[in-house]
XYZ file of C-alpha atoms in Angstrom:
309
model
C 0.000 0.000 0.000
C 2.756 2.435 0.900
C 4.456 1.832 -2.443
C 1.220 2.879 -4.189
C 0.876 6.044 -2.060
C -2.098 4.585 -0.195
C -2.440 5.833 3.380
C -3.809 2.752 5.124
C -5.257 3.459 8.581
C -5.902 0.335 10.648
C -7.975 0.249 13.846
C -9.440 3.562 12.731
C -13.190 3.858 13.280
C -15.038 6.538 11.319
C -17.836 7.934 13.478
C -19.203 10.769 11.343
C -19.629 11.584 7.669
C -20.351 15.191 6.736
C -21.391 15.219 3.077
C -21.735 19.013 3.051
C -18.096 19.712 3.967
C -16.891 16.395 2.432
C -15.176 15.354 5.619
C -15.095 12.226 7.788
C -14.243 12.177 11.487
C -12.829 9.286 13.522
C -13.305 8.170 17.095
C -9.767 9.382 17.874
C -10.644 12.890 16.705
C -8.906 12.762 13.330
C -10.542 14.340 10.297
C -10.077 13.525 6.641
C -11.342 15.563 3.693
C -12.330 13.822 0.472
C -13.106 14.516 -3.163
C -14.795 11.126 -3.584
C -15.821 8.651 -0.908
C -16.599 4.929 -0.993
C -18.688 3.315 1.739
C -17.771 -0.368 1.888
C -18.874 -1.021 5.440
C -20.162 -4.526 4.700
C -22.564 -6.413 6.925
C -22.563 -7.959 10.367
C -23.911 -11.294 11.549
C -27.459 -11.244 12.863
C -27.958 -12.562 16.381
C -30.865 -14.219 18.154
C -32.596 -11.487 20.198
C -33.242 -13.685 23.219
C -31.547 -13.909 26.638
C -28.479 -16.166 26.974
C -27.862 -16.471 23.246
C -24.744 -14.364 23.845
C -22.970 -16.871 26.092
C -19.265 -17.618 25.419
C -20.111 -20.893 23.644
C -22.458 -19.168 21.171
C -20.663 -18.248 17.951
C -21.347 -16.401 14.716
C -19.345 -16.787 11.523
C -18.565 -13.700 9.499
C -14.856 -12.847 9.810
C -11.546 -14.669 10.040
C -11.531 -13.852 13.746
C -14.984 -15.462 14.046
C -13.703 -18.612 12.337
C -10.685 -18.822 14.624
C -12.862 -18.307 17.693
C -15.236 -21.063 16.561
C -12.406 -23.524 15.894
C -10.855 -22.805 19.291
C -14.246 -22.959 21.004
C -15.128 -26.433 19.700
C -11.689 -27.975 20.163
C -12.967 -30.217 22.961
C -16.638 -30.206 21.997
C -18.562 -33.259 20.908
C -21.914 -31.824 19.802
C -22.874 -28.508 18.241
C -26.168 -27.050 17.039
C -26.205 -24.856 13.947
C -29.077 -22.366 13.971
C -30.050 -21.579 10.393
C -29.851 -23.527 7.140
C -28.636 -20.985 4.623
C -25.354 -21.459 2.804
C -23.268 -20.396 5.818
C -25.092 -22.777 8.145
C -24.987 -25.708 5.733
C -21.332 -25.202 4.810
C -20.440 -24.899 8.488
C -22.322 -28.134 9.190
C -20.206 -29.879 6.569
C -16.964 -28.469 7.977
C -17.911 -29.298 11.572
C -18.767 -32.878 10.621
C -15.319 -33.123 9.006
C -13.884 -32.207 12.427
C -15.767 -35.098 13.985
C -18.501 -33.188 15.805
C -22.076 -34.374 15.990
C -24.101 -31.650 14.259
C -27.735 -30.625 14.661
C -29.202 -28.077 12.213
C -32.218 -26.134 13.467
C -34.279 -24.237 10.896
C -37.828 -22.924 10.396
C -37.716 -24.116 6.781
C -39.393 -27.302 5.604
C -36.687 -27.803 2.986
C -33.436 -25.854 3.439
C -32.368 -23.707 0.459
C -35.485 -24.534 -1.562
C -36.309 -20.829 -2.037
C -32.985 -20.301 -3.804
C -32.218 -23.662 -5.404
C -35.617 -25.217 -6.019
C -36.842 -28.529 -4.638
C -34.596 -30.929 -6.566
C -31.236 -29.382 -5.726
C -32.364 -28.583 -2.184
C -33.414 -32.202 -1.647
C -30.041 -33.326 -2.985
C -28.127 -31.163 -0.496
C -30.376 -32.212 2.385
C -29.826 -35.858 1.509
C -26.085 -35.304 1.187
C -25.923 -33.844 4.683
C -28.100 -36.572 6.134
C -25.851 -39.193 4.549
C -23.044 -37.655 6.639
C -25.154 -37.967 9.797
C -26.184 -34.335 10.204
C -29.407 -34.250 12.213
C -32.039 -31.787 10.949
C -34.768 -30.225 13.052
C -37.068 -28.696 10.456
C -39.910 -26.204 10.827
C -38.861 -25.149 14.307
C -36.537 -22.633 15.903
C -34.353 -22.034 18.932
C -36.301 -20.824 21.939
C -34.054 -21.107 25.014
C -30.407 -21.914 25.783
C -28.747 -22.306 29.152
C -25.238 -23.019 27.916
C -25.692 -26.787 27.740
C -29.292 -27.489 26.677
C -31.037 -25.960 23.688
C -34.825 -25.964 23.780
C -36.694 -25.715 20.500
C -40.090 -24.169 19.839
C -41.615 -27.617 19.252
C -40.569 -28.691 22.761
C -37.581 -30.833 21.760
C -34.367 -30.373 23.759
C -30.811 -30.898 22.535
C -27.761 -31.404 24.727
C -24.992 -29.429 22.991
C -21.553 -28.063 23.818
C -21.852 -25.011 21.553
C -24.124 -23.118 19.189
C -23.314 -21.570 15.821
C -25.857 -18.933 14.830
C -26.098 -18.521 11.058
C -29.355 -16.638 10.517
C -28.122 -14.078 8.008
C -26.501 -10.666 8.130
C -27.546 -7.051 8.397
C -25.908 -4.312 6.299
C -23.858 -1.800 8.284
C -25.750 1.352 7.379
C -25.423 3.359 10.598
C -22.822 5.820 9.297
C -24.678 6.369 6.014
C -28.031 6.694 7.760
C -26.708 9.327 10.149
C -25.306 11.243 7.161
C -28.742 11.363 5.520
C -28.101 8.929 2.672
C -31.031 6.971 1.287
C -31.425 3.652 3.092
C -33.596 0.726 2.007
C -32.217 -2.630 3.112
C -28.775 -1.191 2.473
C -27.426 2.011 0.975
C -29.327 2.772 -2.229
C -27.114 3.442 -5.261
C -27.582 3.821 -9.021
C -26.064 1.622 -11.733
C -22.751 3.487 -11.306
C -22.880 2.578 -7.597
C -23.359 6.261 -6.719
C -25.537 7.332 -3.808
C -27.924 10.264 -4.178
C -25.190 12.484 -2.702
C -22.576 13.698 -5.160
C -19.203 11.913 -5.032
C -20.323 9.362 -2.443
C -20.395 5.707 -3.552
C -21.251 2.385 -1.916
C -20.217 -1.152 -2.829
C -20.303 -4.675 -1.488
C -22.706 -6.196 1.013
C -24.004 -2.778 2.058
C -24.994 -1.543 -1.419
C -28.510 -1.925 -2.859
C -28.240 -1.418 -6.597
C -30.348 -1.765 -9.785
C -30.465 -5.311 -11.125
C -32.737 -7.093 -13.622
C -35.446 -4.434 -13.503
C -35.491 -4.218 -9.716
C -33.111 -3.613 -6.824
C -30.740 -6.126 -5.251
C -28.259 -6.357 -2.421
C -25.837 -9.254 -2.827
C -23.781 -10.792 -0.018
C -21.063 -12.630 -1.964
C -17.401 -11.668 -1.819
C -16.828 -12.084 -5.590
C -19.569 -9.530 -6.174
C -18.081 -7.144 -3.621
C -14.702 -7.452 -5.307
C -16.158 -6.694 -8.740
C -18.192 -3.773 -7.433
C -15.046 -2.351 -5.854
C -13.304 -2.465 -9.223
C -16.254 -0.716 -10.875
C -16.363 1.984 -8.196
C -12.636 2.603 -8.596
C -13.186 3.259 -12.297
C -16.089 5.598 -11.618
C -14.275 7.533 -8.898
C -11.589 8.148 -11.523
C -14.175 9.432 -14.007
C -14.703 6.472 -16.354
C -18.543 6.385 -16.006
C -18.932 2.593 -15.980
C -22.227 0.840 -15.278
C -22.126 -2.200 -13.026
C -23.772 -5.060 -14.923
C -21.946 -8.177 -13.665
C -24.374 -10.920 -12.595
C -23.924 -12.183 -9.033
C -21.775 -15.308 -8.647
C -20.889 -17.578 -5.749
C -20.075 -21.180 -4.967
C -20.786 -23.419 -2.011
C -18.843 -26.493 -0.897
C -20.318 -29.564 0.813
C -18.395 -32.796 1.459
C -16.230 -32.495 -1.641
C -19.091 -31.363 -3.892
C -19.141 -27.812 -5.282
C -22.306 -26.062 -6.383
C -21.803 -22.839 -8.348
C -24.524 -20.243 -8.766
C -24.874 -17.404 -11.254
C -27.500 -14.659 -11.146
C -29.914 -13.389 -8.519
C -32.322 -16.149 -7.636
C -35.213 -14.210 -6.146
C -38.576 -14.167 -7.856
C -38.134 -17.145 -10.176
C -41.247 -19.258 -10.764
C -39.900 -22.092 -12.906
C -36.778 -24.235 -12.752
C -35.403 -26.672 -15.325
C -32.779 -29.200 -14.186
C -30.642 -31.117 -16.676
C -28.575 -34.033 -15.403
C -28.257 -35.737 -12.026
C -27.188 -33.826 -8.890
C -26.302 -37.088 -7.129
C -23.770 -37.814 -9.889
C -22.217 -34.342 -9.502
C -23.377 -33.567 -13.033
C -26.266 -31.141 -13.448
C -27.260 -27.694 -14.637
C -30.327 -25.882 -13.311
C -31.884 -22.858 -15.012
C -34.216 -20.534 -13.105
C -36.838 -18.511 -14.989
C -39.198 -15.709 -14.086
C -41.908 -16.552 -16.582
C -39.779 -16.952 -19.722
C -36.804 -14.820 -18.610
C -33.673 -16.574 -17.355
C -32.701 -14.969 -14.017
C -30.226 -17.455 -12.531
C -28.478 -20.776 -13.052
C -26.736 -23.318 -10.839
C -24.349 -26.130 -11.697
C -22.633 -29.091 -10.129
C -19.781 -30.316 -12.310
C -20.746 -28.150 -15.289
C -18.733 -24.987 -14.781
C -18.176 -24.291 -18.483
C -21.896 -24.533 -19.250
C -22.643 -22.202 -16.345
C -20.156 -19.602 -17.536
C -21.664 -19.744 -21.027
C -24.960 -18.523 -19.534
C -23.362 -15.402 -18.079
C -24.080 -13.312 -21.173
C -27.817 -14.006 -20.748
C -27.999 -12.685 -17.189
């Protein structure tokens, strides 16, 4: 960074953004003026808003520090409950089983990931996890935890050594909100990733941007990386629209599923091939418009669809 004349300030918390004077202030009392400003404040893990779900053996998984704390915290554990069955929860279940822990997944969903992947791929992943002895507690949720026993809303109790809470994230919008920027499930930006305030941009998990005729906020690191590159161009005056489709992958027991597009609002899915054979391609349509695709073992075919999304 120094070689590129970048003044990198670590452990430096910005507490105020003044868009009128184009100045940011830090908790230590420093002030920095700007010509252009990027807000890339990301998101933070959501927590269960109930007593005792903040005990030392309750973990979230968002940062490298979180991962290290979880690994250290389960070093001598035998059983863990994962609250939530999104991609973070399901991937964590796979990784924790690889470490030899007994894993319970607690979720209000009847079929984890069905809303994103459709029934066939979701059933495949559920079966894959069950074949590795992950225990699922469907259509229920965590209700009480005393540090050793987790009680579920359906009355079932689980004896566990730790909890991992993976119930999603919330965008970090506090600084932008206090500065008067437009907030709607994130910081609202245009297709250049500009906020409504001149010379202020947002990118990554915190940015809500135009996509496929609507607005989207995407929580994948590849997307954040690509948005950062686009913002850099625009801050330098290149006037570039951000049109890259979202992309991510998810890993379960040696099987990789890759996903392209934004899978909300589809009403029809076509699956070619066999997920159990690690050879399939799923296409997701909103009426007759392709909005997303997923693949196991067909990466080239998935990439070929990128131009349609």
